[in-house]
Coordinates of C-alpha atoms in Angstrom, one line a residue:
Chain A
M7 CA 0.1 0.1 0.2
S8 CA 1.5 3.4 -1.1
I9 CA 1.6 6.0 1.6
T10 CA -0.2 8.3 -0.3
E11 CA -3.4 6.0 0.1
L12 CA -3.2 6.7 4.0
T13 CA -5.6 8.9 5.8
A14 CA -4.0 11.6 7.7
L15 CA -4.3 10.0 11.1
E16 CA -2.7 6.8 9.8
L17 CA 0.0 8.7 8.3
G18 CA 0.6 10.8 11.4
A19 CA 0.9 7.4 13.6
K20 CA 3.5 5.9 11.1
I21 CA 5.6 9.3 11.4
K22 CA 5.2 9.2 15.2
A23 CA 6.0 5.5 15.3
G24 CA 9.4 6.1 13.1
E25 CA 8.2 4.1 10.4
L26 CA 9.0 6.8 8.2
S27 CA 10.3 10.4 8.4
A28 CA 8.2 13.6 7.9
V29 CA 10.4 14.2 4.8
E30 CA 9.4 10.6 3.1
A31 CA 6.2 11.9 3.6
A32 CA 6.4 15.1 1.8
T33 CA 8.6 13.5 -0.6
E34 CA 5.8 11.2 -1.3
A35 CA 3.0 13.6 -1.7
L36 CA 5.0 15.8 -3.9
A37 CA 5.8 12.7 -6.4
Q38 CA 1.9 12.2 -6.6
I39 CA 1.2 15.8 -7.0
K40 CA 4.0 15.8 -9.8
K41 CA 2.1 12.8 -11.3
K42 CA -1.3 14.0 -10.9
E43 CA -1.4 17.6 -11.7
K44 CA -1.0 17.8 -15.2
D45 CA -4.4 16.1 -15.4
I46 CA -6.2 17.7 -12.1
N47 CA -4.7 21.2 -11.7
A48 CA -5.8 21.1 -8.2
F49 CA -2.9 23.5 -7.3
V50 CA -2.1 27.1 -8.0
T51 CA 1.5 27.0 -6.2
V52 CA 3.6 23.8 -5.3
D53 CA 6.1 24.7 -3.0
E54 CA 8.3 21.8 -3.5
E55 CA 11.6 23.5 -1.8
G56 CA 9.6 25.1 0.7
A57 CA 7.9 21.9 1.7
L58 CA 11.0 19.6 1.8
K59 CA 12.7 22.3 4.3
R60 CA 9.4 22.5 6.6
A61 CA 9.4 18.8 6.8
A62 CA 13.1 18.6 8.0
E63 CA 12.4 21.0 10.4
V64 CA 9.2 19.3 12.0
Q65 CA 11.2 15.8 11.9
K66 CA 13.8 17.9 13.9
R67 CA 10.9 18.7 16.3
I68 CA 9.7 15.5 16.6
D69 CA 12.9 13.8 17.4
A70 CA 13.5 16.5 20.0
G71 CA 10.0 15.0 21.6
E72 CA 8.4 18.2 20.8
L73 CA 5.0 16.8 18.9
K74 CA 4.1 14.1 21.1
D75 CA 0.5 15.6 21.5
S76 CA 0.0 16.1 17.8
P77 CA -1.8 13.3 15.6
I78 CA -0.8 14.9 12.6
A79 CA 2.9 15.8 12.9
G80 CA 4.4 15.4 9.5
V81 CA 1.8 15.2 7.5
P82 CA 1.4 17.1 4.4
V83 CA -1.5 19.4 3.9
G84 CA -2.8 21.4 0.8
I85 CA -4.3 25.0 1.8
K86 CA -6.8 27.0 -0.3
D87 CA -5.2 30.0 -1.8
N88 CA -7.4 32.5 0.0
M89 CA -5.8 31.8 3.3
C90 CA -2.3 33.9 3.7
T91 CA 0.9 32.3 4.1
E92 CA 3.8 34.2 5.0
G93 CA 6.4 34.2 2.2
L94 CA 4.1 32.2 0.0
K95 CA 2.2 33.3 -2.8
T96 CA -1.7 33.8 -2.4
T97 CA -3.7 35.0 -5.2
C98 CA -7.2 33.8 -4.5
S99 CA -7.1 32.4 -7.9
S100 CA -7.3 36.0 -9.2
K101 CA -5.3 38.1 -11.7
I102 CA -5.6 40.9 -9.1
L103 CA -3.5 39.1 -6.9
Y104 CA -1.2 37.4 -9.1
N105 CA 2.0 38.0 -7.5
Y106 CA 0.8 38.7 -3.6
I107 CA 3.1 37.5 -1.1
P108 CA 1.5 37.8 2.4
T109 CA 4.0 39.1 5.2
Y110 CA 1.7 37.2 7.9
T111 CA 0.4 33.7 8.2
S112 CA -3.7 33.2 8.5
T113 CA -4.3 31.7 12.4
A114 CA -5.8 28.5 10.9
V115 CA -2.9 27.5 8.9
D116 CA -0.4 29.1 11.9
K117 CA -2.3 26.4 14.3
L118 CA -1.3 23.6 11.6
E119 CA 2.1 24.4 11.3
K120 CA 2.5 24.6 15.2
A121 CA 1.1 21.1 15.2
G122 CA 3.5 20.0 12.8
A123 CA 1.6 19.5 9.5
V124 CA 3.8 20.3 6.3
M125 CA 2.2 22.5 3.8
V126 CA 3.1 21.5 0.4
G127 CA 1.2 24.2 -1.5
K128 CA -1.7 26.3 -2.3
T129 CA -4.8 24.9 -4.0
N130 CA -6.8 26.2 -6.8
M131 CA -10.2 27.6 -6.4
D132 CA -13.0 29.7 -7.8
E133 CA -11.8 33.5 -8.0
F134 CA -12.2 34.9 -4.8
A135 CA -14.1 32.0 -3.7
M136 CA -17.1 33.0 -6.2
G137 CA -18.6 29.8 -7.8
S138 CA -19.5 26.2 -7.9
T139 CA -17.1 24.8 -10.1
T140 CA -13.4 26.1 -9.7
E141 CA -13.8 27.0 -13.4
T142 CA -13.6 30.8 -12.7
S143 CA -10.0 30.4 -11.5
H144 CA -7.6 32.7 -13.5
F145 CA -5.0 29.9 -13.5
G146 CA -7.5 27.3 -15.0
A147 CA -10.1 25.1 -13.9
T148 CA -9.6 22.1 -11.7
K149 CA -10.8 18.5 -12.9
N150 CA -12.8 16.0 -10.8
P151 CA -10.3 13.2 -10.2
W152 CA -13.4 10.8 -10.9
N153 CA -14.1 11.9 -14.2
L154 CA -11.4 14.5 -15.7
N155 CA -14.3 16.0 -17.7
N156 CA -16.2 16.9 -14.9
V157 CA -15.8 19.8 -12.4
P158 CA -14.5 19.2 -9.0
G159 CA -17.3 21.7 -7.4
G160 CA -16.2 24.6 -6.0
S161 CA -15.3 27.0 -4.4
S162 CA -12.9 24.7 -2.8
G163 CA -12.5 22.7 -5.6
G164 CA -8.5 22.5 -5.6
S165 CA -8.7 21.2 -1.9
A166 CA -10.9 18.5 -2.4
A167 CA -9.6 17.1 -5.7
A168 CA -6.3 17.1 -4.4
V169 CA -7.5 15.0 -1.4
S170 CA -9.4 12.7 -3.7
A171 CA -6.5 12.3 -6.2
A172 CA -4.4 11.3 -2.9
E173 CA -2.2 14.5 -3.4
V174 CA -2.3 14.9 0.0
P175 CA -4.2 13.5 3.1
F176 CA -5.8 16.5 3.9
A177 CA -6.5 20.0 3.1
L178 CA -8.3 23.3 4.4
G179 CA -11.0 24.7 2.5
S180 CA -13.5 27.9 3.2
D181 CA -17.2 27.9 2.9
T182 CA -19.2 30.6 2.4
G183 CA -22.5 29.0 0.7
G184 CA -21.2 25.5 0.5
S185 CA -17.6 25.9 -0.9
I186 CA -16.4 22.8 1.4
R187 CA -19.3 20.5 1.5
Q188 CA -20.3 21.0 -2.4
P189 CA -16.9 20.2 -3.9
C190 CA -16.6 17.3 -0.9
S191 CA -19.9 15.9 -2.4
Y192 CA -18.5 16.0 -6.1
C193 CA -15.2 14.6 -5.1
G194 CA -16.0 11.8 -2.7
V195 CA -14.4 13.1 0.1
T196 CA -15.3 14.3 3.7
G197 CA -15.4 18.1 4.7
I198 CA -16.7 20.0 7.7
K199 CA -18.1 23.6 7.9
P200 CA -17.9 24.4 11.5
T201 CA -20.4 26.6 13.3
Y202 CA -19.7 30.4 12.4
G203 CA -17.1 31.6 14.8
T204 CA -15.3 28.4 15.6
V205 CA -12.2 28.8 13.3
S206 CA -10.5 32.3 13.2
R207 CA -10.8 33.8 10.1
Y208 CA -7.7 35.9 10.5
G209 CA -5.8 35.9 7.4
L210 CA -8.6 34.3 5.2
I211 CA -9.3 36.9 2.3
A212 CA -12.7 37.9 3.0
Y213 CA -15.8 37.0 0.7
G214 CA -18.8 37.2 2.9
S215 CA -17.6 38.1 6.4
S216 CA -20.7 37.1 8.1
L217 CA -20.7 33.7 6.0
D218 CA -17.2 33.0 6.0
Q219 CA -15.9 29.7 7.6
I220 CA -12.5 27.7 7.4
G221 CA -13.0 23.7 7.6
P222 CA -11.0 20.7 7.3
I223 CA -11.4 18.3 4.1
A224 CA -10.2 14.9 4.5
K225 CA -10.7 11.1 3.2
N226 CA -12.9 10.4 6.4
V227 CA -14.6 11.9 9.5
S228 CA -11.8 11.0 12.0
D229 CA -9.3 13.0 10.1
C230 CA -11.6 16.0 9.7
A231 CA -12.4 15.9 13.7
A232 CA -8.7 15.7 14.4
V233 CA -7.9 18.6 12.2
L234 CA -10.8 20.6 13.5
D235 CA -9.5 19.9 17.1
I236 CA -6.3 21.8 16.1
I237 CA -7.5 24.7 14.0
A238 CA -10.6 25.7 16.6
G239 CA -10.7 28.1 18.8
K240 CA -11.0 31.9 20.0
D241 CA -8.5 34.2 18.5
Q242 CA -7.8 37.9 19.5
K243 CA -7.3 38.7 15.9
D244 CA -10.8 37.5 14.8
S245 CA -13.5 39.1 17.1
T246 CA -16.2 37.0 15.7
S247 CA -14.2 34.1 17.0
M248 CA -16.0 32.4 19.6
E249 CA -14.9 30.9 23.0
R250 CA -16.6 27.1 22.9
E251 CA -16.6 23.5 23.8
L252 CA -13.9 21.8 21.5
D253 CA -12.5 18.3 21.8
F254 CA -14.6 17.1 18.4
S255 CA -12.5 13.8 18.1
A256 CA -14.5 12.6 21.6
A257 CA -17.5 12.4 19.3
L258 CA -16.0 9.6 17.1
V259 CA -18.4 7.2 18.8
D260 CA -20.0 4.3 16.5
D261 CA -23.4 4.6 18.2
V262 CA -26.4 6.6 17.0
K263 CA -29.1 4.8 19.1
G264 CA -31.9 7.3 19.8
L265 CA -30.3 9.9 18.0
K266 CA -33.3 12.1 16.4
I267 CA -32.9 12.7 12.6
G268 CA -35.1 15.1 10.7
I269 CA -35.5 14.6 7.0
P270 CA -36.8 17.9 5.3
K271 CA -39.6 16.8 2.8
D272 CA -38.8 20.1 0.9
Y273 CA -35.4 19.0 0.5
F274 CA -36.7 16.2 -2.1
G275 CA -39.0 18.3 -4.3
E276 CA -38.4 19.5 -8.0
G277 CA -34.6 19.6 -8.9
L278 CA -33.4 16.8 -7.0
N279 CA -31.6 14.2 -9.1
S280 CA -33.2 11.0 -8.2
E281 CA -30.2 8.8 -8.0
V282 CA -28.9 11.2 -5.6
S283 CA -32.2 11.0 -3.9
Q284 CA -32.2 7.4 -3.7
K285 CA -28.5 7.3 -2.3
I286 CA -29.4 9.8 0.6
M287 CA -32.4 7.8 1.6
D288 CA -30.6 4.6 1.5
A289 CA -27.8 6.5 3.9
A290 CA -30.6 7.4 6.2
K291 CA -31.9 4.0 6.2
V292 CA -28.5 2.9 7.2
L293 CA -28.6 5.2 10.1
E294 CA -32.0 4.0 11.2
S295 CA -30.9 0.6 11.1
K296 CA -28.3 1.5 13.8
G297 CA -30.9 2.7 16.1
A298 CA -31.4 6.5 14.9
I299 CA -34.9 7.8 14.8
L300 CA -36.1 9.1 11.6
E301 CA -38.8 11.6 10.8
E302 CA -39.9 13.6 8.0
F303 CA -41.0 17.1 8.4
D304 CA -41.3 20.7 6.8
L305 CA -38.3 22.6 7.1
G306 CA -40.1 25.9 5.1
L307 CA -38.6 28.5 3.5
V308 CA -36.0 26.2 1.5
K309 CA -36.5 28.0 -1.7
Y310 CA -35.7 31.7 -0.4
A311 CA -32.4 30.8 1.0
I312 CA -30.4 31.4 -2.3
P313 CA -32.0 34.6 -3.1
A314 CA -31.2 35.9 0.6
Y315 CA -27.9 34.3 0.2
Y316 CA -26.8 36.2 -2.7
V317 CA -27.9 39.6 -1.5
I318 CA -25.9 39.3 1.4
A319 CA -23.1 37.6 0.0
C320 CA -22.7 40.1 -2.9
A321 CA -23.4 43.4 -0.5
E322 CA -20.6 42.1 1.3
A323 CA -18.2 41.3 -1.2
S324 CA -18.8 44.5 -2.8
S325 CA -17.5 46.2 0.4
N326 CA -14.7 43.4 1.0
L327 CA -13.4 43.7 -2.5
E328 CA -12.8 47.4 -2.4
R329 CA -9.3 46.9 -0.9
F330 CA -8.1 45.9 -4.4
D331 CA -7.1 49.0 -6.1
G332 CA -3.8 48.6 -7.4
V333 CA -2.1 50.6 -4.7
K334 CA -1.3 48.2 -2.1
Y335 CA -0.6 44.9 -3.5
G336 CA -1.2 42.9 -6.6
Y337 CA -2.0 43.9 -10.1
R338 CA -1.9 47.6 -11.5
T339 CA -3.2 48.6 -14.7
E340 CA -0.3 49.6 -17.2
Q341 CA -2.0 52.9 -18.7
Y342 CA -4.0 55.2 -16.8
D343 CA -5.1 59.0 -16.5
G344 CA -5.3 59.8 -12.9
L345 CA -6.1 58.0 -9.5
H346 CA -10.0 57.0 -10.4
D347 CA -9.2 56.1 -13.7
M348 CA -6.0 53.8 -12.4
Y349 CA -8.7 52.3 -9.6
K350 CA -11.4 51.4 -12.3
R351 CA -8.7 50.1 -15.1
T352 CA -6.8 48.0 -12.4
R353 CA -10.0 46.4 -11.3
S354 CA -11.9 45.8 -14.6
E355 CA -8.7 44.2 -15.9
G356 CA -7.9 42.2 -12.5
F357 CA -11.2 40.9 -11.6
G358 CA -12.9 38.1 -13.9
A359 CA -16.6 38.3 -15.0
E360 CA -18.2 36.3 -12.2
V361 CA -16.6 38.7 -9.5
K362 CA -17.3 41.7 -11.2
R363 CA -21.1 40.5 -11.8
R364 CA -21.2 40.1 -8.0
I365 CA -19.6 43.2 -7.1
M366 CA -22.1 45.1 -9.4
L367 CA -25.2 43.2 -7.5
G368 CA -23.7 43.8 -4.2
S369 CA -22.9 47.6 -5.3
F370 CA -26.4 48.1 -6.5
V371 CA -28.2 46.3 -3.4
L372 CA -26.5 48.6 -1.2
S373 CA -27.0 52.0 -3.0
S374 CA -29.5 54.5 -1.4
G375 CA -33.1 53.7 -2.7
Y376 CA -32.4 50.1 -2.7
Y377 CA -30.7 49.1 0.4
D378 CA -34.0 48.7 2.4
A379 CA -36.2 47.1 -0.5
Y380 CA -33.1 44.4 -1.0
Y381 CA -30.2 44.4 1.8
L382 CA -32.5 44.7 4.7
K383 CA -35.1 42.6 3.3
A384 CA -32.7 39.6 2.9
L385 CA -31.5 40.2 6.4
R386 CA -35.1 39.8 7.5
V387 CA -35.3 36.7 5.5
K388 CA -32.2 35.4 7.1
A389 CA -33.7 35.8 10.7
L390 CA -37.1 33.9 9.5
I391 CA -34.4 31.2 8.1
K392 CA -32.8 31.1 11.4
E393 CA -35.9 30.8 13.2
S394 CA -37.2 27.9 10.8
F395 CA -33.7 26.1 12.0
D396 CA -34.3 26.8 15.4
K397 CA -37.7 25.0 15.4
A398 CA -36.5 22.2 13.6
F399 CA -33.6 21.8 16.1
S400 CA -36.1 21.9 19.0
K401 CA -37.6 18.4 17.7
Y402 CA -34.3 17.0 16.1
D403 CA -30.7 16.4 16.9
L404 CA -30.0 16.2 13.1
I405 CA -31.0 17.3 9.9
L406 CA -30.2 14.8 7.1
G407 CA -30.3 15.4 3.2
P408 CA -28.1 15.9 0.3
A409 CA -25.2 18.3 -0.1
A410 CA -26.0 18.9 -3.8
P411 CA -28.9 18.2 -5.9
T412 CA -27.0 16.6 -8.6
T413 CA -23.4 14.8 -8.9
A414 CA -20.6 16.8 -10.6
P415 CA -21.6 18.3 -14.0
E416 CA -19.4 18.3 -16.6
I417 CA -17.0 21.1 -17.2
G418 CA -18.2 23.9 -19.5
K419 CA -21.7 23.6 -18.9
S420 CA -22.5 25.7 -15.6
L421 CA -21.1 29.4 -15.9
S422 CA -23.3 30.4 -18.9
D423 CA -26.7 30.2 -16.5
P424 CA -25.7 31.7 -13.2
I425 CA -29.2 31.4 -11.6
Q426 CA -29.0 27.6 -12.6
M427 CA -25.7 27.0 -11.0
Y428 CA -26.7 29.1 -8.0
L429 CA -29.4 26.5 -7.3
G430 CA -26.8 24.0 -6.9
D431 CA -26.3 25.7 -3.5
I432 CA -29.9 25.0 -2.3
Y433 CA -29.0 22.8 0.3
T434 CA -25.8 24.5 1.5
V435 CA -26.2 28.1 1.8
S436 CA -29.0 28.1 4.5
L437 CA -26.6 26.8 7.0
N438 CA -24.1 29.9 6.3
L439 CA -27.1 32.0 6.6
A440 CA -28.0 30.5 10.2
G441 CA -24.3 29.7 11.1
L442 CA -24.9 26.1 11.2
P443 CA -22.3 23.3 11.3
G444 CA -22.5 20.8 8.5
V445 CA -20.7 17.8 7.1
S446 CA -20.6 16.4 3.5
T447 CA -19.6 12.7 3.7
P448 CA -19.6 10.2 0.8
C449 CA -22.7 8.1 0.5
G450 CA -22.1 6.1 -3.0
L451 CA -21.9 6.6 -6.5
D452 CA -24.4 7.2 -9.2
S453 CA -24.7 5.4 -12.5
K454 CA -22.0 7.4 -14.0
G455 CA -19.7 6.3 -11.4
L456 CA -19.8 9.9 -9.6
P457 CA -19.7 10.2 -6.0
V458 CA -23.0 11.5 -4.1
G459 CA -22.5 13.5 -0.9
L460 CA -24.6 13.3 2.2
Q461 CA -25.0 16.4 4.2
L462 CA -26.0 16.0 8.1
T463 CA -26.7 19.4 10.0
A464 CA -26.7 20.3 13.6
D465 CA -27.7 23.3 15.7
C466 CA -24.9 25.8 16.3
F467 CA -22.0 24.8 18.2
K468 CA -23.4 20.8 18.1
E469 CA -20.7 19.6 15.8
K470 CA -20.5 16.4 17.9
N471 CA -24.0 15.5 16.6
I472 CA -22.9 15.5 13.0
I473 CA -19.5 14.1 13.5
R474 CA -21.0 11.0 15.5
A475 CA -23.8 10.2 13.2
A476 CA -21.0 10.6 10.1
Y477 CA -18.5 8.4 11.9
A478 CA -21.3 5.8 12.8
Y479 CA -22.2 5.9 8.9
E480 CA -18.8 5.7 7.8
C481 CA -18.1 2.7 10.3
T482 CA -20.7 0.7 8.3
G483 CA -18.4 0.6 5.4
E484 CA -21.3 1.0 3.1
F485 CA -19.1 3.5 0.9
Q486 CA -15.5 3.6 1.0
P487 CA -13.9 5.9 -1.3
S488 CA -10.6 4.7 -2.8
P489 CA -9.4 7.9 -4.1
V490 CA -6.0 6.5 -5.8
A491 CA -7.6 3.7 -7.5
C492 CA -10.3 6.0 -9.0
V493 CA -7.9 8.4 -10.7
Chain B
M5 CA -42.6 42.2 -12.0
A6 CA -39.7 42.6 -14.4
N7 CA -37.0 44.8 -13.3
K8 CA -35.7 47.5 -15.8
I9 CA -32.0 48.9 -15.4
D10 CA -31.4 51.8 -17.1
D11 CA -28.4 53.2 -18.6
A12 CA -28.2 55.7 -15.9
T13 CA -28.6 53.4 -13.1
I14 CA -26.1 51.1 -14.6
E15 CA -23.3 53.9 -14.9
Y16 CA -24.1 54.8 -11.5
V17 CA -23.6 51.1 -10.0
G18 CA -20.3 51.4 -12.1
I19 CA -19.1 54.4 -10.1
L20 CA -19.8 53.0 -6.7
A21 CA -18.4 49.6 -7.8
K22 CA -15.1 51.3 -9.3
L23 CA -15.6 49.1 -12.3
E24 CA -15.1 50.5 -16.0
L25 CA -17.2 48.5 -18.2
S26 CA -17.2 48.6 -21.9
D27 CA -20.4 49.3 -23.7
E28 CA -21.0 45.6 -24.6
E29 CA -20.2 44.7 -20.6
K30 CA -22.6 47.4 -19.7
E31 CA -25.4 45.8 -21.9
E32 CA -24.7 42.5 -20.3
S33 CA -24.5 43.6 -16.9
K34 CA -28.2 45.4 -17.4
K35 CA -29.7 42.0 -18.3
D36 CA -27.7 40.3 -15.5
L37 CA -29.0 42.5 -12.7
E38 CA -32.4 42.7 -14.4
R39 CA -32.6 38.7 -14.1
M40 CA -31.1 38.7 -10.8
L41 CA -33.6 41.1 -9.5
D42 CA -36.5 39.3 -11.0
Y43 CA -35.3 36.2 -9.0
V44 CA -34.4 38.2 -5.5
D45 CA -38.1 39.6 -5.8
E46 CA -39.4 36.3 -4.9
L47 CA -38.3 37.5 -1.3
N48 CA -41.3 39.6 -1.5
E49 CA -43.7 36.9 -1.5
L50 CA -42.8 36.7 2.4
D51 CA -44.2 39.1 4.8
T52 CA -41.4 40.3 6.9
S53 CA -43.0 43.0 8.8
G54 CA -41.9 43.2 12.2
V55 CA -39.0 40.9 11.8
E56 CA -35.5 42.6 12.8
P57 CA -32.9 42.6 10.0
M58 CA -30.3 40.0 11.3
S59 CA -26.8 40.9 10.5
H60 CA -25.1 38.4 12.8
V61 CA -26.5 35.5 14.0
F62 CA -24.7 35.3 17.6
P63 CA -25.3 38.5 20.1
V64 CA -21.6 39.4 19.8
N65 CA -21.2 43.0 20.4
N66 CA -18.1 45.2 20.7
V67 CA -15.0 43.1 21.6
F68 CA -12.6 45.0 23.4
R69 CA -8.8 44.0 24.2
E70 CA -6.1 46.3 25.8
D71 CA -4.5 48.3 23.3
V72 CA -0.9 46.5 23.6
V73 CA 1.4 46.9 20.3
T74 CA 2.4 43.2 19.6
N75 CA 3.6 43.4 16.3
G76 CA 6.9 45.0 15.2
D77 CA 7.6 47.1 12.0
G78 CA 6.8 45.4 9.0
S79 CA 6.3 48.4 6.5
A80 CA 9.6 47.3 4.8
D81 CA 8.0 43.7 4.0
T82 CA 4.5 45.3 3.1
L83 CA 6.0 47.8 0.8
K84 CA 7.2 44.9 -1.4
N85 CA 4.1 44.0 -2.4
A86 CA 3.3 47.7 -3.7
P87 CA 2.9 48.2 -7.6
E88 CA 5.1 51.2 -6.9
S89 CA 6.7 52.3 -3.8
K90 CA 9.2 55.6 -2.9
D91 CA 10.6 56.4 0.6
G92 CA 8.5 54.2 2.5
G93 CA 5.3 54.9 1.1
F94 CA 3.0 53.8 -1.5
V95 CA 3.1 55.9 -5.0
V96 CA -0.2 56.7 -6.4
P97 CA -1.1 59.0 -9.5
K98 CA -1.1 62.4 -8.6
T99 CA -4.5 63.5 -7.1
I100 CA -4.3 67.3 -6.8
V101 CA -3.3 69.2 -9.8

């Protein structure tokens, strides 16, 4: 068995036992990346030299007995290219940041490095995390390892594909409207979007600040829980990060007896692919057979989540992306006539079509005369959506449904009809609006051989419920993705 | 209700967004905004009177800490990213004629 097939925890255990070194693990990952990248394009930047140097340093720390408590010391990791990494180019997959080298490291990455994880590179994404396919990257689309003609999902498509193709055992992604869960669904890997405020956003290049969360993407639930244990926690540098109960790995218990699971009837209507629907219901029955109590119910407001999300996310994006002005970093246009012309040309040349589309919509809904009708209206609908979840979680420990209405679409089929593409986020965006945690974990393949993702949602701060149920499901071995074999 | 975005509006939004759109892009952007707004108007099916706008899910208000400097002077490294810099500052086009 090649070491690239190991999970993060398995690899970490071997390194801890001295069976192989951090440098060997990094070398193997880099070799796999070299082999796969021409097909997959999961990385914007592969930092071979830096990775080997970092691995050697980590090995020294391991040898000195410093990293005994870390289960991932020496394990290679891919970082989504919207998280700042000191000295290593961070582009957000945008032309406007094509040469940006941060002077500081994001808290989540810093915590991983303190625990001895070895960053091997920065993963591809939709430009500024705006997209559902990783096709809007300035550095070319990422391909789905299960079928190179299909998209890996997005916006954390590079991170999900890199794990699926066994280039790295785990990666970090970020999730504003489904950007961890949907690509995990399409790529047959597991990813968790934690409760808003669980992981510090310091150093994460902002898209929709009230919605953005960083989370782990890995081959199984145990790896995700272990990574979350490391990256979560209150951070002085992010005032929205929360003091809260952690120790997610304690929930890795193969027992769902008595767990009350609600299945929203309104998730299973028009627009949901019948094969996906079948796989999700099969997975629900597996949990039922292990003692969980299933009940169908009406969640309500499902179709309003997407329009509310796009108003809020675009409004925040139009404000957050004002900082890209050709003065402080990144791209500046060649020819201009005065300051304002320089701003406008720089931004018009530096941003791609989808980013400009969202900045325009965001600027419009925030402009005087429209602010109440659109922006405040969306914030009121957000309050209603939160209420409907509160009601559901007064009865259920978990909500179960699909992560996405279909499996991965073919490359080139999504961008021409934005609203259709946005509808693919129907099951994921409402969690961001309500701040809820969610996991996507694989639950089978469709007839085209593409993975289906099961989404489990819990109330705020109740990650343990989703981790427990996802782990119990995984323990049945109903679906074990074999990433290497499938590439 | 079909939304209609006129030339003046798209011009104004372009100024707010600090984007320079070609005539072709303006036409596309108009159609795009109209379609999105028609879609977003579905929200009006919901009665939200009496509902407070929720900007933040958790009741986190001002977060204070002691004002103690913990970082050093990173100005030289920061300026390395600037498209143009001079004498420890960012260079911008002349703004006062």
